[in-house]
Short mmCIF file of C-alpha atoms in Angstrom, two decimals:
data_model
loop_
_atom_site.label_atom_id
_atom_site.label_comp_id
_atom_site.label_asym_id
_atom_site.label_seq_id
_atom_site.Cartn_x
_atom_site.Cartn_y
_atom_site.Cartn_z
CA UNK D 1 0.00 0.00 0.00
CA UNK D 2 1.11 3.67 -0.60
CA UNK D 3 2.39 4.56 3.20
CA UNK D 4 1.66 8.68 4.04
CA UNK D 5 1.70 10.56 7.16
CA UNK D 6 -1.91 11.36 6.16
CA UNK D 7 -4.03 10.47 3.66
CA UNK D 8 -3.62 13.12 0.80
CA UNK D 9 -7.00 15.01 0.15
CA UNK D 10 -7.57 15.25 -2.93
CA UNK D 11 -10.64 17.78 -2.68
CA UNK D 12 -8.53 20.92 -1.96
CA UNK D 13 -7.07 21.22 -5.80
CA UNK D 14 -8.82 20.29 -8.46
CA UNK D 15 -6.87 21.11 -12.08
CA UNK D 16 -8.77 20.92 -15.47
CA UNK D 17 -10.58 17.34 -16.23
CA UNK D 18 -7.97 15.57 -17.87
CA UNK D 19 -5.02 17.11 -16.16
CA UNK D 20 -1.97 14.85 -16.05
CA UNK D 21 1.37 15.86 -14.28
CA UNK D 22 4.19 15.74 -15.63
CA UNK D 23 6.89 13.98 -13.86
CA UNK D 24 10.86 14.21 -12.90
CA UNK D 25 13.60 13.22 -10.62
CA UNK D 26 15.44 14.18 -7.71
CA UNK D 27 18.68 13.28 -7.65
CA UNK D 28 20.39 13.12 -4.16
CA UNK D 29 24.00 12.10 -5.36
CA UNK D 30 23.39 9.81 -2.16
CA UNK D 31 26.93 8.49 -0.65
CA UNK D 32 25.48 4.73 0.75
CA UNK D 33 27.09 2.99 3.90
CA UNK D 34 30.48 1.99 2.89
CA UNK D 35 30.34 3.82 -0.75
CA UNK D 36 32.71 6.43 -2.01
CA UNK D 37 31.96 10.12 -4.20
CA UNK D 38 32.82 8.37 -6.92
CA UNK D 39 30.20 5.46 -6.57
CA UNK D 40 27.95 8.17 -6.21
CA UNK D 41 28.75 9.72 -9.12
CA UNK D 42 28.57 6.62 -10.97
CA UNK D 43 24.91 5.53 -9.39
CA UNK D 44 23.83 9.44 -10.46
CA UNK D 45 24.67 8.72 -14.20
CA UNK D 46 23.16 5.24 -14.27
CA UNK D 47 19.99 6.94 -12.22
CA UNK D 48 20.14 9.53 -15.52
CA UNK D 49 20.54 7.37 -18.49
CA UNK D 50 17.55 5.34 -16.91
CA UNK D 51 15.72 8.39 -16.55
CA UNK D 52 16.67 9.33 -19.78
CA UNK D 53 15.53 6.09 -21.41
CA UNK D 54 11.99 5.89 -19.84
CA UNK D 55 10.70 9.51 -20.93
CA UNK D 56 11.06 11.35 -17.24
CA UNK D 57 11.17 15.10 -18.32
CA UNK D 58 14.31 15.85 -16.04
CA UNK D 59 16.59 15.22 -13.35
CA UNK D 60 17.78 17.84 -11.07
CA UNK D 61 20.59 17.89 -8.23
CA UNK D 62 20.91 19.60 -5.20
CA UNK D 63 23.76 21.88 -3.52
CA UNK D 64 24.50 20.98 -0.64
CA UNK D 65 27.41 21.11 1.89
CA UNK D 66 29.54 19.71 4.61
CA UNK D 67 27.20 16.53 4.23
CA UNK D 68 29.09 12.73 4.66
CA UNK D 69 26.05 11.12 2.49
CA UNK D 70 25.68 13.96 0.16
CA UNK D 71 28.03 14.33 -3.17
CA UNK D 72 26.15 17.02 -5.10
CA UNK D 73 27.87 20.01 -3.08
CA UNK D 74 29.81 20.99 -6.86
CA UNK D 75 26.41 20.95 -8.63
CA UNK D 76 27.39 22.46 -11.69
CA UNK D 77 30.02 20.22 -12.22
CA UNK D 78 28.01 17.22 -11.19
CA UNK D 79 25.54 18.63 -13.87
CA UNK D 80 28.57 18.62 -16.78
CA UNK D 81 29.59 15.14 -16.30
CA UNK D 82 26.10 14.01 -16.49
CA UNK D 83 25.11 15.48 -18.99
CA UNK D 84 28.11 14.28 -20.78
CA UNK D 85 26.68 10.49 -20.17
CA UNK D 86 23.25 11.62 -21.24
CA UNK D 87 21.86 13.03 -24.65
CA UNK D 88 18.36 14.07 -24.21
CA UNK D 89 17.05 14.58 -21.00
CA UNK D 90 16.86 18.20 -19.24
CA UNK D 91 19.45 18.52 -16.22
CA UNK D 92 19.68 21.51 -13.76
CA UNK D 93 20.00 22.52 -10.21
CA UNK D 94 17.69 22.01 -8.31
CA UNK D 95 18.82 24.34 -6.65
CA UNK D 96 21.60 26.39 -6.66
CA UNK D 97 21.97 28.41 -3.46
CA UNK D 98 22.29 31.59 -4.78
CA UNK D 99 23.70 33.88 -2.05
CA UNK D 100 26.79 31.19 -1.81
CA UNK D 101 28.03 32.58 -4.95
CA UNK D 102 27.70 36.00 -6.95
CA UNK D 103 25.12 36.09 -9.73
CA UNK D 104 27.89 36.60 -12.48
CA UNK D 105 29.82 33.30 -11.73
CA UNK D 106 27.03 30.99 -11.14
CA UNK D 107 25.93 32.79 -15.00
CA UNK D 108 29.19 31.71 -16.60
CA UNK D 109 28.89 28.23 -14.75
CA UNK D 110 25.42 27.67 -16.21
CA UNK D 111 26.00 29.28 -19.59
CA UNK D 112 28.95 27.19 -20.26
CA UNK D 113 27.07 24.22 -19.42
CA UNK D 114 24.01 25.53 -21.79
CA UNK D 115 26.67 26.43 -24.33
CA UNK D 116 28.14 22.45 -24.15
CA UNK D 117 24.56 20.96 -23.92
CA UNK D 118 22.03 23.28 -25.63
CA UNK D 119 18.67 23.43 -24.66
CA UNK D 120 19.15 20.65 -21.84
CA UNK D 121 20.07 23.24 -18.67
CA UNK D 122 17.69 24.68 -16.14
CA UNK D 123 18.99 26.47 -12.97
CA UNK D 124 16.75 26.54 -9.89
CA UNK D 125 17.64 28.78 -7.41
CA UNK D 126 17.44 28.89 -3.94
CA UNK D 127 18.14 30.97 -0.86
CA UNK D 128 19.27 29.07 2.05
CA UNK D 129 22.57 28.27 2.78
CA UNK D 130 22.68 24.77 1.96
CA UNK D 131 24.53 24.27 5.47
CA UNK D 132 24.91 25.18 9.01
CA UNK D 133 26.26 28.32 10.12
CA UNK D 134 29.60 26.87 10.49
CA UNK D 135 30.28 25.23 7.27
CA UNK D 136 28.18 28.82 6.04
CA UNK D 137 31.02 30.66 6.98
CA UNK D 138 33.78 28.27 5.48
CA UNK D 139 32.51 29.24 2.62
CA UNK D 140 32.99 33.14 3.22
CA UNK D 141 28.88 33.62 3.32
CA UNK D 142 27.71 36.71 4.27
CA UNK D 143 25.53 35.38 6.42
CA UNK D 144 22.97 38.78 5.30
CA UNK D 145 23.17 37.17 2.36
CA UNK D 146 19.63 36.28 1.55
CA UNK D 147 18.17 39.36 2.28
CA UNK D 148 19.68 39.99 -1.36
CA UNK D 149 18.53 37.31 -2.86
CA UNK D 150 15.51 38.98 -5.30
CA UNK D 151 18.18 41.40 -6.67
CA UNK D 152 20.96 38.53 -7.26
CA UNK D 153 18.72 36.85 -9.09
CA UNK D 154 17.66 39.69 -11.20
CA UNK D 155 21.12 39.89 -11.82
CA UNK D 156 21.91 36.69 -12.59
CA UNK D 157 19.02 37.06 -15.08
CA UNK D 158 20.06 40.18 -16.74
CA UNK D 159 23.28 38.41 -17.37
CA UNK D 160 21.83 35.44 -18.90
CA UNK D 161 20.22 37.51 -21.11
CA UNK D 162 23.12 39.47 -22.37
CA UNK D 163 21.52 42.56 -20.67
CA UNK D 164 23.75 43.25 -17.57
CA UNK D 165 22.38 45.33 -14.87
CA UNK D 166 26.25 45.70 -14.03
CA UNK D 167 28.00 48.40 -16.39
CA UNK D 168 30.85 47.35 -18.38
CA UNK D 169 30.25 43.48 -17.01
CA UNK D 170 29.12 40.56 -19.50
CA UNK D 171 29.12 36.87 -18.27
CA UNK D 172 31.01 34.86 -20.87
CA UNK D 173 30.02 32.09 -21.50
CA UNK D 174 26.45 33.12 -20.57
CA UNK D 175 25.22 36.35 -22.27
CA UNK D 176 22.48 35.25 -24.38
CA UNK D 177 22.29 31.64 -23.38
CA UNK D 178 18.39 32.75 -21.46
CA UNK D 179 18.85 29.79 -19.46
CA UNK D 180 15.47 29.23 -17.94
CA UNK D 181 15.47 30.00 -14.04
CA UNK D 182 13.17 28.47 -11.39
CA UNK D 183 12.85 29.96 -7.69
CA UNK D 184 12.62 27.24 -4.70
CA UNK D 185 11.21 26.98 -1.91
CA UNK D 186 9.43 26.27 1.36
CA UNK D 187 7.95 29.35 2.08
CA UNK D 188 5.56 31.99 0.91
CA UNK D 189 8.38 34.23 0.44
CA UNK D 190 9.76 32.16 -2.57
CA UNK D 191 6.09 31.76 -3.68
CA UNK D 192 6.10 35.38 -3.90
CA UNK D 193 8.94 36.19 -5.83
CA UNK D 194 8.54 33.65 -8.61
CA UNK D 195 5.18 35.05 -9.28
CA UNK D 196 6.15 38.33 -9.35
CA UNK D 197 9.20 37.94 -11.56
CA UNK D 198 6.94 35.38 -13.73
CA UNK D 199 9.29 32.48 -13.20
CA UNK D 200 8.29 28.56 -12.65
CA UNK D 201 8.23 28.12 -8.98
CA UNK D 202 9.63 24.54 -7.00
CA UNK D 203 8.26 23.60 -3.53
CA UNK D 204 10.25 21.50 -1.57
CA UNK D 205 7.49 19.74 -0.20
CA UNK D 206 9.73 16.39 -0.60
CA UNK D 207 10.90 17.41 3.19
CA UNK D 208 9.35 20.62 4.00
CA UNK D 209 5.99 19.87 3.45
CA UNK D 210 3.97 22.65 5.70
CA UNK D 211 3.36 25.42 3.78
CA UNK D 212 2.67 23.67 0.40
CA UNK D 213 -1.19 24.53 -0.37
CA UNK D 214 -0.69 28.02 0.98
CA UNK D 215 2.33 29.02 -1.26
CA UNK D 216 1.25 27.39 -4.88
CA UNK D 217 -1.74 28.93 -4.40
CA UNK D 218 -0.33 32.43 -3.36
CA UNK D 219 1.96 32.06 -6.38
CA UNK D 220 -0.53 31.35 -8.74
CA UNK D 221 -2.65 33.93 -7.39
CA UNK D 222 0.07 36.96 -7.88
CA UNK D 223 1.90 35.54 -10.70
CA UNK D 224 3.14 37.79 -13.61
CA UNK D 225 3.57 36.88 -17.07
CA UNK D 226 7.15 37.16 -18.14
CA UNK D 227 9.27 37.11 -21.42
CA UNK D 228 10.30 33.51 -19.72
CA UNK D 229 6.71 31.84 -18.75
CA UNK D 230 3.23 33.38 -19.93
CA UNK D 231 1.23 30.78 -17.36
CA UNK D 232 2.42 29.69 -14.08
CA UNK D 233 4.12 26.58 -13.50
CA UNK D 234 4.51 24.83 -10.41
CA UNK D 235 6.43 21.91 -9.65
CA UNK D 236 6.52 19.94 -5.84
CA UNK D 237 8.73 17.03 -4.38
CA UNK D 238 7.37 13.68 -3.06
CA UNK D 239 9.20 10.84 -1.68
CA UNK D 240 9.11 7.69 -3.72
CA UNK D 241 10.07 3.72 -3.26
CA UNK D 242 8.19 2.00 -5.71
CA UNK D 243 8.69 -2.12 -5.50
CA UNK D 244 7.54 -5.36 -6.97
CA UNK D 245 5.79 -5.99 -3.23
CA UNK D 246 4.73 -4.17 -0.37
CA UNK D 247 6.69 -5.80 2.35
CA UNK D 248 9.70 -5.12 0.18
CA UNK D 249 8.97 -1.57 -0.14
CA UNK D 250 7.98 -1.38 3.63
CA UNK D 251 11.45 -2.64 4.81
CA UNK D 252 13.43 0.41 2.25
CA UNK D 253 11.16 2.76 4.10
CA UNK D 254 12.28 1.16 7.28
CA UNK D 255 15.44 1.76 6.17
CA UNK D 256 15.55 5.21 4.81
CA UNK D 257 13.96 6.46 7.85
CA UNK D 258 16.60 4.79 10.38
CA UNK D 259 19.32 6.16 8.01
CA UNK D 260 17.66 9.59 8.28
CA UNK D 261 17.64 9.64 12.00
CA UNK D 262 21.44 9.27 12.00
CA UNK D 263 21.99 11.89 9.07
CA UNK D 264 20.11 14.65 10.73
CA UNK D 265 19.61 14.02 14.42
CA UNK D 266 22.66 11.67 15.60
CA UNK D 267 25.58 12.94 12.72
CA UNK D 268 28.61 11.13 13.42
CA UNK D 269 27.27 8.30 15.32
CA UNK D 270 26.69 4.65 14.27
CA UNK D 271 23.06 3.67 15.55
CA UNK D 272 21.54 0.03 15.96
CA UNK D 273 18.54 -0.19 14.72
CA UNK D 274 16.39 -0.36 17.84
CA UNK D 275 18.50 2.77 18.76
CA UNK D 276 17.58 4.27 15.59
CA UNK D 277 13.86 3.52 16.17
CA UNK D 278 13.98 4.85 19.90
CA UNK D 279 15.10 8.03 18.48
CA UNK D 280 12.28 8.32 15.88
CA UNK D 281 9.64 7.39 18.78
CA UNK D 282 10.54 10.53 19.85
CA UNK D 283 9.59 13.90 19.73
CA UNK D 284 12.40 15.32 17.70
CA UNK D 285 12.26 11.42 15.63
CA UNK D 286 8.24 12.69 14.60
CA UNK D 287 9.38 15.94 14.07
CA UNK D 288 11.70 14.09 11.14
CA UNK D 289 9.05 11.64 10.32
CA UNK D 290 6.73 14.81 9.64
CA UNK D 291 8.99 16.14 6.97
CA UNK D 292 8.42 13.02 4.90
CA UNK D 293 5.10 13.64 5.01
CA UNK D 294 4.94 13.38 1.18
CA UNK D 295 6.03 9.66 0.41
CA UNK D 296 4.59 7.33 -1.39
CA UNK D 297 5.72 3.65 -0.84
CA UNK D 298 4.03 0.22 -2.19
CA UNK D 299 3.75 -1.31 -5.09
CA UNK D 300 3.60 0.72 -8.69
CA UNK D 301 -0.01 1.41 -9.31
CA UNK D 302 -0.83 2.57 -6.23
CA UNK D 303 2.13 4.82 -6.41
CA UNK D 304 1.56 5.92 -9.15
CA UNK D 305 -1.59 6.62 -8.48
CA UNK D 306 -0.41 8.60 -5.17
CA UNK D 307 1.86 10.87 -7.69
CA UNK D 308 -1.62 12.09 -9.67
CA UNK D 309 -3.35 12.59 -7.04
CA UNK D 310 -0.84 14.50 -4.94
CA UNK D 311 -0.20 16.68 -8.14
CA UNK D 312 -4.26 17.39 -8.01
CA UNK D 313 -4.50 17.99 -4.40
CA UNK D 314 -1.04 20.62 -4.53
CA UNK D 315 -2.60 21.66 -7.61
CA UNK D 316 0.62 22.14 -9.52
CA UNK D 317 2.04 20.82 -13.14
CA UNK D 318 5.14 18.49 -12.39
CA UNK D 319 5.71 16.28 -9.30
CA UNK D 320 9.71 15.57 -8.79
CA UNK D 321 10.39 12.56 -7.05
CA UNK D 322 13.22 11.94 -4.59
CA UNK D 323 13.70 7.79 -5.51
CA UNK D 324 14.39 7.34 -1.71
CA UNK D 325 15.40 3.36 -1.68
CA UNK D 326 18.92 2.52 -0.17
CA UNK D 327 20.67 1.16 -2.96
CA UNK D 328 20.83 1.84 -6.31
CA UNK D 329 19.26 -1.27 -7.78
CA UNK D 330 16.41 -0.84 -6.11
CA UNK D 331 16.31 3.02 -6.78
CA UNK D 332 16.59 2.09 -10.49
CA UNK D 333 13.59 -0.72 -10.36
CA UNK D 334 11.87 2.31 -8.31
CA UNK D 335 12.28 4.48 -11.69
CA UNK D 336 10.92 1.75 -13.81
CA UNK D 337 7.92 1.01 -11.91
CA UNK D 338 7.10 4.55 -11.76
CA UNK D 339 7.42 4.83 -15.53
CA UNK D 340 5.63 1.52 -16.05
CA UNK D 341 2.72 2.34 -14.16
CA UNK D 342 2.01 6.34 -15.10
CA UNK D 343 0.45 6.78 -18.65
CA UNK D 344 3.28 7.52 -21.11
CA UNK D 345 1.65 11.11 -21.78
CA UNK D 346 2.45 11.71 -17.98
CA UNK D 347 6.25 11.26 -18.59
#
């Protein structure tokens, strides 16, 4: 069966008659119990090609830092070599955290990467650090940062299309390359801006699922046509371990969950499992257990049948889903089932 929080009510969106989302993946670059960076990398193009071979309409990666389990911290270069193993299928960031880096580097980043791979690059854009305070300021952040973030990225736009707001500066490669931007988010502030800068918003309801109904509604509400997007365009995460049998898609959630609890609450320590499921008995364990409200885990149909329906009751256009199993055969059957179950006009 498809395991929620919650049952998903379905009554609170309800799209045209006929709607069908489309769907996409996020890509973790996970680094597995006794893996390396480079096994990651390796599991991230096979996750690709197969995504790539079954009609998914993208795969975006994550920046993120100072993480043991997490390899996508050099996301534009994680994005190159991928799409170097690919052909077809749209890559990006999903996101980029903009007020790590200035607006006219991360332009020449992502228009040399749209130069090499035309029309295959988004760049999604977000405004948290991507990383505790410390590692924040190993990284020189102004931590004042995001208060900045709607003019970087109006920047950052400008330069991508080879009208700088700066005087005298041009990003090369990047001027001209329009690479289309997304804003992320978790938040009605990021619901905000995307509408009013008429830009395809992302809501990271995969692990920050609170606000979700409030903000895609907001956005579409206030949003602004643009030269980018005439319509708006909304996009949310949901967990997803699809298997050939419940109990076998029961035990990966078991899984992902006790690896979780060590990840976030316990870093650094090695936890049994009845340790791990002590913790997540607890108050700060349901507080984790709460952010994956949005997973869907069971066999295909009625997965797949979770991902339209959740897409109906956010009431947005493309569900990306966060292939959550532990390894990366079962991550790849997990894509397949997906794919085998949704009609092919979904993907």
């Amino acid at each position: 069966m498809v395991v929620v929080n919650e049952s998903v009510d379905t009554t609170a969106r309800i799209p045209a008659p006929g709607f069908t989302p489309r769907v996409s993946i996020l890509d973790l670059a996970i680094i597995g119990r006794g893996q390396t960076a480079a096994d990651a990398f390796a599991n991230s193009v096979a996750l690709a090609r197969r995504a790539e071979a079954r009609g998914y309409e993208r795969v975006w990666y994550a920046e993120h830092h100072n993480m043991a389990a997490i390899a996508s911290s050099a996301t534009s270069v994680l994005i190159g070599h991928i799409a170097a193993h690919t052909s077809t299928i749209r890559l990006g960031a999903g996101g980029i955290m903009l007020p790590n880096h200035s607006p006219l580097t991360i332009a020449e980043q992502f228009g040399t990467l749209e130069t090499l791979h035309p029309g295959r690059i988004d760049l999604g854009l977000g405004r948290a650090p991507g990383s505790d305070q410390t590692t924040a300021r190993a990284m020189r952040r102004d931590l004042r940062a995001s208060d900045q973030f709607p003019d970087d990225v109006r920047e950052l736009q400008a330069y991508l299309g080879g009208e700088s707001l700066v005087q005298g500066v041009t990003a090369v490669p990047g001027a001209g390359t329009n690479v289309p931007l997304y804003i992320l988010g978790s938040s009605l502030f990021g619901a905000r801006l995307a509408a009013s800068l008429g830009l395809p918003y992302a809501f990271a309801s995969h692990f920050a699922p609170g606000a979700l109904l409030q903000a895609v509604e907001l956005y579409r509400s206030e949003f602004q046509p643009s030269t980018q997007l005439a319509e708006p365009y909304a996009i949310a995460g949901v967990n997803v371990i699809a298997a050939d049998d419940d109990e076998h898609a029961q035990q990966q959630f078991t899984m992902v969950r006790r690896t979780r609890v060590a990840r976030f609450l316990t870093p650094g320590r090695d936890l049994t499992d009845e340790q791990a499921d002590a913790v997540l008995a607890s108050p700060q364990g349901q507080q984790l257990a709460q952010m994956m409200h949005y997973s869907a885990v069971g066999v295909a149909s009625e997965v797949a049948s979770y991902i339209t329906e959740f897409a109906h009751h956010a009431g947005v256009d493309e569900v990306i889903t966060a292939h959550a199993s532990p390894t990366i055969d079962d991550r790849l059957r997990s894509v397949d089932l997906v794919a085998d179950a949704l009609d092919p006009v979904t993907i």
